XYZ file of C-alpha atoms in Angstrom:
578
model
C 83.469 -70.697 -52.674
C 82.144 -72.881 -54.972
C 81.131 -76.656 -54.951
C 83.795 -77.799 -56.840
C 86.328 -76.177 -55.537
C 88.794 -78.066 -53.450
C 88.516 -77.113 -49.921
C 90.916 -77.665 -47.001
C 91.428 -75.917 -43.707
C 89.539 -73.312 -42.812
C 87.677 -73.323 -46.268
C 85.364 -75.370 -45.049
C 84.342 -72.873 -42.301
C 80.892 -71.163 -43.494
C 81.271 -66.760 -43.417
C 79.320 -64.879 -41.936
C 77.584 -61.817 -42.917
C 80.512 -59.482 -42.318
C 80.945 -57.314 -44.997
C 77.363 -57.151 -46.121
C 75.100 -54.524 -47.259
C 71.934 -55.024 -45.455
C 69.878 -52.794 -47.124
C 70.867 -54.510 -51.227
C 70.197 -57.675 -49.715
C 66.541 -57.194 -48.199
C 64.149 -56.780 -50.754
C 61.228 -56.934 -48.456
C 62.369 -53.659 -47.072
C 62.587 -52.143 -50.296
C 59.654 -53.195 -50.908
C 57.698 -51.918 -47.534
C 59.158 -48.505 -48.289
C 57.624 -48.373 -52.013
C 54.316 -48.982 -50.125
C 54.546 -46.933 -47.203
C 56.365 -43.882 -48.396
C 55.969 -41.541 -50.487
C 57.855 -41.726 -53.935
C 60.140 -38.019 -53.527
C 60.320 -38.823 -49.773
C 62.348 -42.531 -50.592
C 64.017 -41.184 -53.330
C 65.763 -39.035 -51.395
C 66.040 -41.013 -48.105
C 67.396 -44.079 -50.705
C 71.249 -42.939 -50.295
C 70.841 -42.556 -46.793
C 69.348 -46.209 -46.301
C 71.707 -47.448 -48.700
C 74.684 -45.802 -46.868
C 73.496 -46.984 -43.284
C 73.114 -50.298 -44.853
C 76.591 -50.834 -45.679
C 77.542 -49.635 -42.843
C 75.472 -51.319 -40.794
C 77.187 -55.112 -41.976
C 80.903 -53.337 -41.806
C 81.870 -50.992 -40.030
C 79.126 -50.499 -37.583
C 79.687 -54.198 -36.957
C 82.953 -54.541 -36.330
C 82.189 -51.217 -33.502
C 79.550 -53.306 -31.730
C 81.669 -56.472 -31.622
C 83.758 -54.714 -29.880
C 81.547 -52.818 -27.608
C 80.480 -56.006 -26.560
C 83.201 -57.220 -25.440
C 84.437 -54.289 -23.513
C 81.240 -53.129 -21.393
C 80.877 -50.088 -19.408
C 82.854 -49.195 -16.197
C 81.186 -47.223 -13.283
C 83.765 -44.997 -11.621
C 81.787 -44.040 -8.528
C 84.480 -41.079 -7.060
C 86.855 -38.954 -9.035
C 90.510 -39.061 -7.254
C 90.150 -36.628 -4.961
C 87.439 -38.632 -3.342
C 84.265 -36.736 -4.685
C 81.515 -38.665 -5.471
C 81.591 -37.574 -9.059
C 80.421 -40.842 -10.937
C 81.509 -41.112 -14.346
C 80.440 -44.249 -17.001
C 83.513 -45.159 -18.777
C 83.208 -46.503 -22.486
C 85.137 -48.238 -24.904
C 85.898 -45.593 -27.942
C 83.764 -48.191 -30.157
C 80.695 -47.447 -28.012
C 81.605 -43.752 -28.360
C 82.367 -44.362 -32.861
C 79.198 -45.691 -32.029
C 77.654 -42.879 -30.499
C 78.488 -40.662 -33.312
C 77.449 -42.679 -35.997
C 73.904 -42.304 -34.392
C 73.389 -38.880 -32.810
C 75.395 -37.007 -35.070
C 76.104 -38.534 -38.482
C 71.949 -39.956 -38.637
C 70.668 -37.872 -36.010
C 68.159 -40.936 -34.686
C 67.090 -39.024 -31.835
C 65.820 -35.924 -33.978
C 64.184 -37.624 -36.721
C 61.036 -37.002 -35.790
C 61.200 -33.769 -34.529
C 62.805 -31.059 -36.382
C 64.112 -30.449 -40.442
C 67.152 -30.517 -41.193
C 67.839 -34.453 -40.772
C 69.420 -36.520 -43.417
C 68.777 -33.188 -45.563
C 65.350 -33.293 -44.925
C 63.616 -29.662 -44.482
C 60.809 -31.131 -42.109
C 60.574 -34.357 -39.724
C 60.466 -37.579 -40.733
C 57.217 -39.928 -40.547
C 57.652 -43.184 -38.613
C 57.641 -45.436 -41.103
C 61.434 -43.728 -42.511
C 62.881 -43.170 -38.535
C 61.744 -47.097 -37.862
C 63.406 -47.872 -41.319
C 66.444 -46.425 -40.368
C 66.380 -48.180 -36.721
C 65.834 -51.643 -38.280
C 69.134 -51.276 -40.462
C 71.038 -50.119 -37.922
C 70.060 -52.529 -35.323
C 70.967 -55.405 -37.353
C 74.431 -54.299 -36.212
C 74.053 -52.881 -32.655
C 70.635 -53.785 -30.450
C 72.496 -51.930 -27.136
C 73.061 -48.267 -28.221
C 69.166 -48.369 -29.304
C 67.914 -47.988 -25.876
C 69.881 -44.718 -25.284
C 68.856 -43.222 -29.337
C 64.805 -44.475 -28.416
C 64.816 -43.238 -24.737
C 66.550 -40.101 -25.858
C 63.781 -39.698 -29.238
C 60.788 -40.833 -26.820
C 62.143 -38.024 -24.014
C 61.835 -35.471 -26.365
C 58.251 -36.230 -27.462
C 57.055 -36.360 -23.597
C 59.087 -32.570 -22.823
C 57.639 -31.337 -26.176
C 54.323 -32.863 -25.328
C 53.758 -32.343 -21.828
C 56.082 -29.745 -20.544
C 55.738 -26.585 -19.642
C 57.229 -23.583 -22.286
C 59.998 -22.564 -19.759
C 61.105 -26.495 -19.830
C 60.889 -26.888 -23.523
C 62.938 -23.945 -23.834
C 65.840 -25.338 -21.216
C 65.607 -28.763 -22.150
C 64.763 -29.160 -26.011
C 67.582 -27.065 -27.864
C 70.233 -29.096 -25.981
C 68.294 -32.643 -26.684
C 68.110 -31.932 -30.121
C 71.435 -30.556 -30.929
C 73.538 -32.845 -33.661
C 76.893 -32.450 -31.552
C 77.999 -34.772 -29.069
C 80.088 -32.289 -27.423
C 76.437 -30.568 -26.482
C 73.816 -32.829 -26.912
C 71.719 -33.953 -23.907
C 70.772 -37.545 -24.328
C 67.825 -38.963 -22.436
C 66.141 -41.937 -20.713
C 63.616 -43.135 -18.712
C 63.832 -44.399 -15.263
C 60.531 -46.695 -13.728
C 61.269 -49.645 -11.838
C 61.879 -49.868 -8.640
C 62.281 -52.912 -6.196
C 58.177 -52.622 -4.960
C 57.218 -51.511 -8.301
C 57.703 -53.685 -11.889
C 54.536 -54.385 -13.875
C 52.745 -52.861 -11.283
C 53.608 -49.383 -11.244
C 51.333 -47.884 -8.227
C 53.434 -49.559 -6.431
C 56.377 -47.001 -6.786
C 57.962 -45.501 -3.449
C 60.273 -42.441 -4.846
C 59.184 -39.365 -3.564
C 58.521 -35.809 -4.407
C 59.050 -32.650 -2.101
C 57.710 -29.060 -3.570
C 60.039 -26.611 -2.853
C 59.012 -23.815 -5.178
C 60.376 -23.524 -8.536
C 62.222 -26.845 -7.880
C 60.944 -30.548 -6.569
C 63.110 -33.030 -5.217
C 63.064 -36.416 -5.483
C 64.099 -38.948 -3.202
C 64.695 -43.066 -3.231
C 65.479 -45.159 -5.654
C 64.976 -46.929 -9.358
C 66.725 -50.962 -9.307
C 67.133 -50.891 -12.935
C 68.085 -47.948 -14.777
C 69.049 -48.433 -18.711
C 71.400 -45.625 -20.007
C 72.189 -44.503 -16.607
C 74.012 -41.640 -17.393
C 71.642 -39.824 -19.614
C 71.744 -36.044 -19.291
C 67.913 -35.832 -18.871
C 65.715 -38.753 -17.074
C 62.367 -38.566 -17.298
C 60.749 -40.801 -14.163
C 57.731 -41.224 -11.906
C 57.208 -40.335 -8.561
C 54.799 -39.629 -5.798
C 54.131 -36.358 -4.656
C 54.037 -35.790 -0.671
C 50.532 -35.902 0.324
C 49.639 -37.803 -3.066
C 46.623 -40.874 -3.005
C 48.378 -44.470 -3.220
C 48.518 -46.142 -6.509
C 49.167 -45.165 -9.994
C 46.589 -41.928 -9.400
C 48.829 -40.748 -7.086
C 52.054 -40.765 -9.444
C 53.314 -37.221 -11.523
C 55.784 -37.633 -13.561
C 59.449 -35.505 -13.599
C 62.402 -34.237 -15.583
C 65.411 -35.073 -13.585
C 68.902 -33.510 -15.243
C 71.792 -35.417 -14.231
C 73.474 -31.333 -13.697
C 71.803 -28.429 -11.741
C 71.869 -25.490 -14.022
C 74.830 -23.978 -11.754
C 76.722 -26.844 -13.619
C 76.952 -29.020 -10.591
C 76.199 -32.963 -9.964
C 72.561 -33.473 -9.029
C 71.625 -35.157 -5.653
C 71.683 -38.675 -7.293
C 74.242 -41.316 -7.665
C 74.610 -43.863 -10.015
C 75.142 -47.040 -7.025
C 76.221 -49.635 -9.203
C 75.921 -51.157 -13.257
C 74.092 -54.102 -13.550
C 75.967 -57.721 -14.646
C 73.456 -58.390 -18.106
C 73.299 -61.233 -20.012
C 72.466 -59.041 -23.062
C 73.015 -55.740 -24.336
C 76.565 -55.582 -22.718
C 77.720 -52.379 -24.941
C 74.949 -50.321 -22.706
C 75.195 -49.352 -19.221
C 72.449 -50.355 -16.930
C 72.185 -49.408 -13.453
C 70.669 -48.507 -9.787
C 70.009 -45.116 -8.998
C 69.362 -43.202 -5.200
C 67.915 -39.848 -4.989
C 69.285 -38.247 -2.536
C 66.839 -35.189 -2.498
C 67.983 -34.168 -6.811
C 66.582 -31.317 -8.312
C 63.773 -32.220 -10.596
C 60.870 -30.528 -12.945
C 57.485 -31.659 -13.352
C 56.063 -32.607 -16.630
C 52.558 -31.906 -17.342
C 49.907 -32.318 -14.920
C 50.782 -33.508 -11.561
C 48.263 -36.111 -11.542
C 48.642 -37.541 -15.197
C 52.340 -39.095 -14.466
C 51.203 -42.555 -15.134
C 49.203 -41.839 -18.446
C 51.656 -39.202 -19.669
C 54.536 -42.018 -18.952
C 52.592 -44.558 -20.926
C 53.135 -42.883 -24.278
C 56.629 -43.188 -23.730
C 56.094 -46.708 -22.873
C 54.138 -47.668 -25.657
C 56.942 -45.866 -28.566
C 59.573 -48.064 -26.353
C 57.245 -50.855 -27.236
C 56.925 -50.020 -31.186
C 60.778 -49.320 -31.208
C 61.115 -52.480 -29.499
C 59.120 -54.256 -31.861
C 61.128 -52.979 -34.656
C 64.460 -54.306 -32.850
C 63.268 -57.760 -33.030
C 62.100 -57.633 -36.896
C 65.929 -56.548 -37.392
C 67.520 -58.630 -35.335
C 65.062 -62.077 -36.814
C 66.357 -60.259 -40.331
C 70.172 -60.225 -38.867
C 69.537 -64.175 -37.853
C 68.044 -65.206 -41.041
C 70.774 -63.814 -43.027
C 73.333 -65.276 -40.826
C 71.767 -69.062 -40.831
C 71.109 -68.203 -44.908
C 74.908 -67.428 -45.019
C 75.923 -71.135 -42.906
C 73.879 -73.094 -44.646
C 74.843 -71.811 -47.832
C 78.397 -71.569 -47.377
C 79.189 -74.542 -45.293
C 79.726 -78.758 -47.536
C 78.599 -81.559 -45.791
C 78.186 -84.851 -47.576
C 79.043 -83.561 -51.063
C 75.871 -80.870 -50.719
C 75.507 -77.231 -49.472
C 73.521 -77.839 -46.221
C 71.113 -75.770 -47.736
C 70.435 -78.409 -50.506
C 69.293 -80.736 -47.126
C 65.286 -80.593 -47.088
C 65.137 -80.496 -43.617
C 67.733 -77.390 -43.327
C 65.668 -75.534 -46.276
C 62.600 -76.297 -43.537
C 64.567 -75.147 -40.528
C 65.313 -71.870 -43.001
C 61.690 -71.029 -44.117
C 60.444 -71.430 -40.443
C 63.262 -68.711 -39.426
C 61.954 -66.764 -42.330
C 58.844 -66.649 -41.807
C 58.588 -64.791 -38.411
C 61.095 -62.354 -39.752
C 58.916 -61.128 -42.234
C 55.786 -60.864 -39.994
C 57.486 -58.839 -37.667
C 58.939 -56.698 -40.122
C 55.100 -56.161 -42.047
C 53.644 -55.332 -38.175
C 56.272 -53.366 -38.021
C 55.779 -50.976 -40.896
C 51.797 -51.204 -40.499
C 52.101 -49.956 -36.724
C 54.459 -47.472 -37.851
C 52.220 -46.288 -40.194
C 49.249 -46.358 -38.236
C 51.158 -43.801 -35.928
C 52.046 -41.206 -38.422
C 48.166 -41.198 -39.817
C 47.267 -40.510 -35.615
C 45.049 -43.567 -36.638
C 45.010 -44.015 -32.180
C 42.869 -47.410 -32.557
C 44.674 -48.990 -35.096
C 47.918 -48.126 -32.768
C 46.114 -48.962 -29.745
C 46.205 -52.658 -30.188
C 48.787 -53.217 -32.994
C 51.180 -51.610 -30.538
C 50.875 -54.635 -28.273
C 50.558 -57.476 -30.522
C 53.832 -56.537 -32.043
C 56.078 -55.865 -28.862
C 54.554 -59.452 -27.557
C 54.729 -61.478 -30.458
C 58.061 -60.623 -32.583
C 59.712 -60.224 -29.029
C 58.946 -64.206 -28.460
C 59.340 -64.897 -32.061
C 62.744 -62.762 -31.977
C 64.017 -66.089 -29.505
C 62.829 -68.481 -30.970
C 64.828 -67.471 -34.443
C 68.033 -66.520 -32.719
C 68.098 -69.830 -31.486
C 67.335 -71.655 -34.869
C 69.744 -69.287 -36.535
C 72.853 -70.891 -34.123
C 71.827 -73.978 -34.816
C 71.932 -73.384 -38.668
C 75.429 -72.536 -37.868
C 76.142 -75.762 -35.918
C 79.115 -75.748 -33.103
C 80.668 -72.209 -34.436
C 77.137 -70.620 -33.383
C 78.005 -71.360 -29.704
C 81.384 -69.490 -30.080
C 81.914 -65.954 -28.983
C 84.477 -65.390 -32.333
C 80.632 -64.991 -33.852
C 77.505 -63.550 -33.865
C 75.081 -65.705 -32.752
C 75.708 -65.801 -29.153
C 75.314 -62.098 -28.720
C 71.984 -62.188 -31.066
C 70.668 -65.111 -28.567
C 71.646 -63.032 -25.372
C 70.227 -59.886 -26.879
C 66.949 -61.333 -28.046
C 66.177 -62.076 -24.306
C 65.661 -58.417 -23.049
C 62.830 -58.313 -25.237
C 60.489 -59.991 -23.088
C 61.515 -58.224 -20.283
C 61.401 -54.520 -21.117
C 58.414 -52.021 -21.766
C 56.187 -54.935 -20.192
C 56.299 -59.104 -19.771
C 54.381 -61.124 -22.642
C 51.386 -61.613 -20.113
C 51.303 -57.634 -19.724
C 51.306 -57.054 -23.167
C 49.383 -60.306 -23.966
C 47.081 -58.743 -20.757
C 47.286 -55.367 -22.101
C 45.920 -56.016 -25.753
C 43.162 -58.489 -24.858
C 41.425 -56.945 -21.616
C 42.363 -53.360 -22.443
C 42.666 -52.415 -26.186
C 39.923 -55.069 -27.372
C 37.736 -55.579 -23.876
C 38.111 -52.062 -22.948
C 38.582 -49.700 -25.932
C 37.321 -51.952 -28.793
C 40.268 -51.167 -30.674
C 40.256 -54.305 -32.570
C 37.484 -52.954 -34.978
C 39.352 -50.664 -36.275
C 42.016 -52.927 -37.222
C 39.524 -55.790 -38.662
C 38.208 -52.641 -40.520
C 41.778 -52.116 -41.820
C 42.672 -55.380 -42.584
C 39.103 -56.061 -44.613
C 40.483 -52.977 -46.769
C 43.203 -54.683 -47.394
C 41.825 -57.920 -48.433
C 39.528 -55.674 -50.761
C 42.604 -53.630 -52.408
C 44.351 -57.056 -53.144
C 41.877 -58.379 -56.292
C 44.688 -60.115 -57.478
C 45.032 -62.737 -55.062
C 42.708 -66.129 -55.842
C 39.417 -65.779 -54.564
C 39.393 -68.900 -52.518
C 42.913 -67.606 -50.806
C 41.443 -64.078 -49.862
C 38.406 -66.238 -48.439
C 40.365 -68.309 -46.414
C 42.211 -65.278 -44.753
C 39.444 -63.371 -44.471
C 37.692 -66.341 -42.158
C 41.145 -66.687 -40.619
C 40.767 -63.054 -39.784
C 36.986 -63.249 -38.283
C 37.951 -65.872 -36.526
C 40.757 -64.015 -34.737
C 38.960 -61.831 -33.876
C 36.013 -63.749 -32.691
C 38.347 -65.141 -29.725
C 39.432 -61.621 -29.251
C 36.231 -60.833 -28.118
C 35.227 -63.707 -26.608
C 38.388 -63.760 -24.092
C 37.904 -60.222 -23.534
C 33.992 -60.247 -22.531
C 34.401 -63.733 -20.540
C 37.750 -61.917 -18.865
C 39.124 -65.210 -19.302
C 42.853 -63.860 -18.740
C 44.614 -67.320 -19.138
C 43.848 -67.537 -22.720
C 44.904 -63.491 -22.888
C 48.067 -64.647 -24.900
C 46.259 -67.267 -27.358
C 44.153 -64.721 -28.925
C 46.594 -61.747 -29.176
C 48.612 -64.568 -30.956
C 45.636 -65.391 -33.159
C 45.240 -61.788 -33.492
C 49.166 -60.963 -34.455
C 49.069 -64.006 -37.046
C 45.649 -63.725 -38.636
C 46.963 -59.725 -39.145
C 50.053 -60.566 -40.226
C 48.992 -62.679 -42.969
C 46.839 -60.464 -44.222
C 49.355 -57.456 -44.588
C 51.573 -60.282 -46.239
C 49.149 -60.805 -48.996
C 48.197 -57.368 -49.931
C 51.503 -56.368 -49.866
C 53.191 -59.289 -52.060
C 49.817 -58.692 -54.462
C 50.624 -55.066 -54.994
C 51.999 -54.945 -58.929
C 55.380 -52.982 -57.982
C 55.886 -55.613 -55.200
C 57.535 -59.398 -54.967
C 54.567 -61.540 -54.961
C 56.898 -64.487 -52.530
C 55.466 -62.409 -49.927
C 52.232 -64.230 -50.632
C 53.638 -67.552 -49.676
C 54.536 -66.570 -46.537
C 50.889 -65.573 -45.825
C 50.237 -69.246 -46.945
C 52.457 -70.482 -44.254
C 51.016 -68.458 -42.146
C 47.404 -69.479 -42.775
C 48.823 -72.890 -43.296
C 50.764 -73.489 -39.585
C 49.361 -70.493 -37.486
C 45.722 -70.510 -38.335
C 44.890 -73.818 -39.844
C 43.714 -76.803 -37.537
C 46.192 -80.050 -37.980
C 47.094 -83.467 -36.882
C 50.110 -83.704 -34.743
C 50.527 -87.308 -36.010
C 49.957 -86.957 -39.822
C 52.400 -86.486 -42.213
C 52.585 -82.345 -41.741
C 54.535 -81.405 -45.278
C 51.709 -80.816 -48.114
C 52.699 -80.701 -52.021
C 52.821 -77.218 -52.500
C 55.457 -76.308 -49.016
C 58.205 -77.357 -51.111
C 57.756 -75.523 -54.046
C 57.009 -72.676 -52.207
C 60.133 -73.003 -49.914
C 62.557 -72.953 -53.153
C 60.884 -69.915 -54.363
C 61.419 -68.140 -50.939
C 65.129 -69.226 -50.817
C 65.864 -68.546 -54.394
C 66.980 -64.949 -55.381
C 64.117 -64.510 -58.503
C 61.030 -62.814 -57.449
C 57.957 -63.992 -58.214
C 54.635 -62.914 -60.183
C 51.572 -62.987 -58.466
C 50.157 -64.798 -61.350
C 53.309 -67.795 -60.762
C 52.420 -67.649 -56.981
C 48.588 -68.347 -57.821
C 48.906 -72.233 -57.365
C 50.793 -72.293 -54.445
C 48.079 -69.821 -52.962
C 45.242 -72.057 -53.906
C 46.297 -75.603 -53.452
C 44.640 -77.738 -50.461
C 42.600 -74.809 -49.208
């Protein structure tokens, strides 16, 4: 309401971002998608975005509030007394459900026409558009849409043409009433991060296997189709020793497979999804691929999790930045919007800023993976599942704070968004495995980190309309990113694994930020938060000098104001104290 408006009661109360349309109010999206896709393509996925937006800050959010707070139930007998476990939902989950698999078709996206209209599949960067929007609502039904898109890619991959024929028509079918949804079982209580470690077991009895022990934490335990590893009998120790199977929760006689579903997990996050522990009890299962390239066939399911994952975080940072936008806006202290307090418009830009990195890594990963560029994806994979993961914290937290007591109350958001954020740095892989992952593997091992420098120096080339001594200073940023890289990687000095790939992610980052905001169709306040990038990520300083220069100000209205910017406008702000 406005300023000068008397207030009384419950006026004074800040909203929330019920009720918004998340796509009209992110320009930086809009923006991305002019870059990365091409014109007819977002012209006719527009309505579709547009739609999911609206729905994703109404009615999709008033289903996952819900869902939230009515998890799962695990049934483990029918009433006769047969073990005949059944997953009980709240109908929100299940408006949920519908919204997803058959009204957007999520899980087919990327695999067949007919989606959204669409007479082929769509490229990454439009499925990852559409998962960002939607998870600004709902982070919990995700798991179940990616395992169930990621599942499909292995079978269609990997499996035999007898499996692809059982399996794929019913995983890609648009109806609920038929559609096989999918998942991915790993862990085990011997085996996390280290995988060779597994102890499930596979017997060879013909045209079947069957599997036996059991996985300790099992997201979307219900799925119709698991996809897990285990070892052979007679199989070396270790990850060599590991193939990788098809388990269907039904034998084909239409019967409950050998496997029961022993309890749901007690999360702090992602309550609207069912999590379990499964035993195998001897279940009918079908190999995938080769029967020695489980672990490596596994891994590419692993590393979409990651990207997907990666992309969750970007929406939810977007999801907390509009929320703290909305309190500090809406909520009087003192005679002033808080957001008229210096030290609140601070508090905003620093929630800001890691929202848009993730969401630039985002769409540059997912790009990289529908060009099969494998080295750019190699390492960009990593640096965004560790970094916007962390950052993802970090901002949920600052985004409750924005909202003062109310962001501590379960009547709102923000306690769901913290609790959610969390399982970011647990699944697909720990910060030190990814941190691990992209600095002794991907750069020490594959060199992958040449061609992204080789990337991001096109970049810097395409964007001639940046100030010369602002490219310069990005482009040593850059070099020297990936100067530590190297170094950390040849001297295997493991301790500092997460320092670089944090160089690495921010040096990157920044980069993509200023080619993109320089681009003529595109909002040139993208620049700035490159400069704040290169300014607090990448820039030596004195924790006991005065930190705030001239120009952080200036640039902080411009970010928090609704007029975009000209890159010629943004030129001083670029420039100043470099």
């Amino acid at each position: 309401m406005p300023l000068d408006q008397p207030r009384t009661g419950s006026d004074w109360i800040a909203p929330d971002c019920a009720g918004m349309d998340f796509h009209a109010a992110d320009r930086s999206l809009r923006d991305l998608l002019a870059i990365y896709l091409p014109r007819d393509m977002l012209h006719h996925l527009t309505p579709h975005l547009q739609h999911l937006g609206q729905l994703a800050g109404g009615r999709l959010d008033e289903l996952a509030r819900i869902a939230d707070r009515h998890p799962p139930v695990l049934h483990p007998r029918d009433r006769f007394g047969r073990d005949q476990d059944w997953i009980e939902y709240h109908p929100a989950y299940r408006e949920m459900e519908q919204i997803a698999f058959e009204a957007f078709q999520f899980h087919a996206m990327s695999h067949r026409g007919g989606v959204l209209g669409m007479d082929r599949p769509l490229p990454p960067v439009a499925k990852y558009a559409f998962q960002y929007l939607f998870v600004q609502a709902e982070f919990g039904l995700m798991c179940p849409i990616s395992v169930t898109d990621t599942s499909i890619h292995l079978i269609r991959t990997f499996g035999s043409n007898a499996l692809q024929d059982y399996l794929l028509p019913r995983m890609l079918s648009d109806d609920l009433s038929t559609l096989w949804k999918g998942t991915q079982f790993m862990t085990e209580k011997a085996g996390g991060s280290d995988v060779g470690a597994i102890e499930t077991t596979a017997r060879n009895e013909g045209d079947v296997w069957r599997l036996y022990g059991e996985k300790w934490f099992c997201s979307h335990t219900d799925a119709d189709v698991a996809l897990m590893l285990a070892r052979p009998e007679g199989a070396p120790a270790g990850t060599k020793g590991l193939a990788l199977f098809a388990l269907p929760r039904h034998t084909r006689d239409g019967l409950r497979n050998a496997y029961r579903i022993v309890r749901l997990k007690d999360k702090l996050g992602t309550r609207s999804m069912a999590s379990g522990e499964v035993r195998l009890d001897g279940a009918e299962a079908y190999l995938v691929g080769q029967v020695d390239q489980g672990l490596n066939q596994m891994m590419q399911q692993v590393n979409l999790s990651r990207l997907s994952h990666g992309v969750r975080a970007a929406a939810m940072m977007r999801r907390c930045v509009n929320e703290a936008l909305a309190a500090a806006r809406g909520r009087v202290a003192f005679g002033r919007t808080v957001a008229d307090f210096p030290l609140m418009r601070r508090q905003l830009i620093k929630l800001m800023v890691p929202a848009e990195q993730a969401l630039s890594m985002a769409f540059c990963t997912a790009d990289a993976l529908g060009r099969g560029a494998t080295e750019e994806l190699r390492i960009l994979t990593g640096l965004l599942k560790l970094r916007a993961c962390r950052d993802n914290v970090t901002v949920a937290t600052g985004a409750m704070e924005a909202r003062g007591g109310n962001g501590y109350i379960e009547d709102w958001v923000n306690p769901r968004l913290i609790r959610d954020a969390q399982v970011g740095l647990l699944w697909e892989g720990t910060s030190n495995i990814n941190a691990l992952d992209v600095i002794t593997r991907a750069v020490g091992k594959s060199g992958a980190h040449r061609a992204l420098h080789a990337l991001l120096r096109g970049r810097l080339a395409e964007a001639v309309s940046l100030p010369d001594p602002f490219r310069n200073a990005l482009s040593a940023a850059l070099d020297r990113a990936m100067a530590l890289a190297e170094r950390v990687a040849a001297e295997g000095q493991e301790v500092l694994a997460r320092q670089a790939a944090t160089a690495l992610y921010d040096a990157t980052s920044a980069v993509l930020m200023a080619w993109e905001g320089s681009r003529p169709s595109s909002d040139a306040r993208r620049t700035l938060l490159a400069r704040f990038v290169l300014a607090h990520r990448l820039s030596p300083f004195d924790p006991l000098a005065p930190e705030e220069a001239a120009w952080e100000p200036v640039a902080a209205a411009a970010l928090l104001g609704a007029r975009p910017l000209q890159i010629a406008d943004a030129g001083p702000l670029l420039t100043s104290f470099l």
